[in-house]
């Protein structure tokens, strides 16, 4: 399923940042002087950028939820994991709150978004992903899903990956079941990992071997898409 197909399920009532990320425009900075065409290079005005503000995070179209950082700031002020964070300077600007709260990890996730983490379907362990984290920290992905805009490089890569399988036509569930059973019977089960996405979670094989980090990354990416694009059934 490509991003174009996923857009059919997306409904977003957020601020569509066609003129960039509103969190960036503080301390005298604005979209025109930082991102506008003219005297600047392809990555905008370098005077505007620092370790948090970048061309990618400030200038590209995205879908922003203004309530995210008010909610996260309140959570940081009341959390008890690290009391010193309650009055930390990062709370002064929304973009600093976003930079901290959107770093993947258990500590920042719980401090900003609470402890309602998604559970992995394999063993039920908690992942460092929550519903609110996904809703707030992937604005560019949400914009792509809502608008149907797919980067050319992504469309080309998806087509390249699928091309060898075109001759087989559409795979049915029973076809995949049969293939999975055949590789297991032949002793090659660990060479393949099947992922299944549903409204209840992402089912997958047991992660073993040298590719665990890659498989965990795929699982987490699918969890993000599942939470942004609710699937029926």
Coordinates of N, CA and C in Angstrom, one line a residue, residues 11-17 62-68 132 134-136 138-139 142-143 146 228:
X11 N -7.9 12.0 8.1 CA -8.7 13.2 8.3 C -8.0 14.0 9.4
X12 N -7.5 15.1 9.0 CA -6.6 15.9 9.9 C -7.2 17.3 10.0
X13 N -7.5 17.8 11.2 CA -8.0 19.2 11.4 C -6.9 19.9 12.1
X14 N -5.7 20.1 11.4 CA -4.6 20.7 12.0 C -4.2 22.0 11.1
X15 N -3.3 22.7 11.6 CA -2.8 23.9 10.9 C -1.9 23.4 9.8
X16 N -2.3 23.6 8.6 CA -1.5 23.2 7.5 C -0.4 24.3 7.2
X17 N 0.9 24.0 7.5 CA 1.9 24.9 7.5 C 2.5 25.1 6.1
X62 N 3.9 21.2 6.3 CA 3.7 20.2 7.3 C 2.3 20.5 8.0
X63 N 1.8 19.6 8.7 CA 0.5 19.8 9.4 C 0.8 19.9 10.9
X64 N 0.5 21.0 11.5 CA 0.9 21.3 12.9 C -0.3 21.4 13.8
X65 N -0.2 20.8 15.0 CA -1.3 20.9 16.0 C -0.8 21.8 17.1
X66 N -1.3 23.0 17.1 CA -0.8 24.0 18.1 C -1.0 23.6 19.5
X67 N -1.9 22.7 19.8 CA -2.2 22.3 21.2 C -1.1 21.3 21.7
X68 N -0.3 20.8 20.8 CA 0.7 19.8 21.3 C 1.7 20.3 22.3
X132 N -0.1 10.2 21.3 CA 0.1 11.6 21.2 C 1.5 12.0 20.7
X134 N 3.0 10.3 18.3 CA 2.8 10.2 16.9 C 2.1 11.4 16.3
X135 N 1.0 11.8 17.0 CA 0.1 12.9 16.4 C 0.9 14.2 16.4
X136 N 1.8 14.4 17.3 CA 2.5 15.7 17.4 C 3.9 15.7 16.7
X138 N 5.2 14.0 13.9 CA 5.4 13.7 12.5 C 4.6 14.6 11.6
X139 N 4.8 16.0 11.7 CA 3.9 16.9 11.0 C 4.1 16.8 9.5
X142 N 2.3 13.7 8.2 CA 0.8 14.0 8.2 C 0.4 14.8 7.0
X143 N 1.2 15.8 6.7 CA 0.9 16.7 5.5 C 0.9 15.8 4.3
X146 N -2.2 13.7 4.1 CA -3.4 14.5 3.9 C -3.5 15.0 2.5
X228 N -1.5 6.9 12.7 CA -1.9 8.1 11.9 C -3.0 7.8 11.0

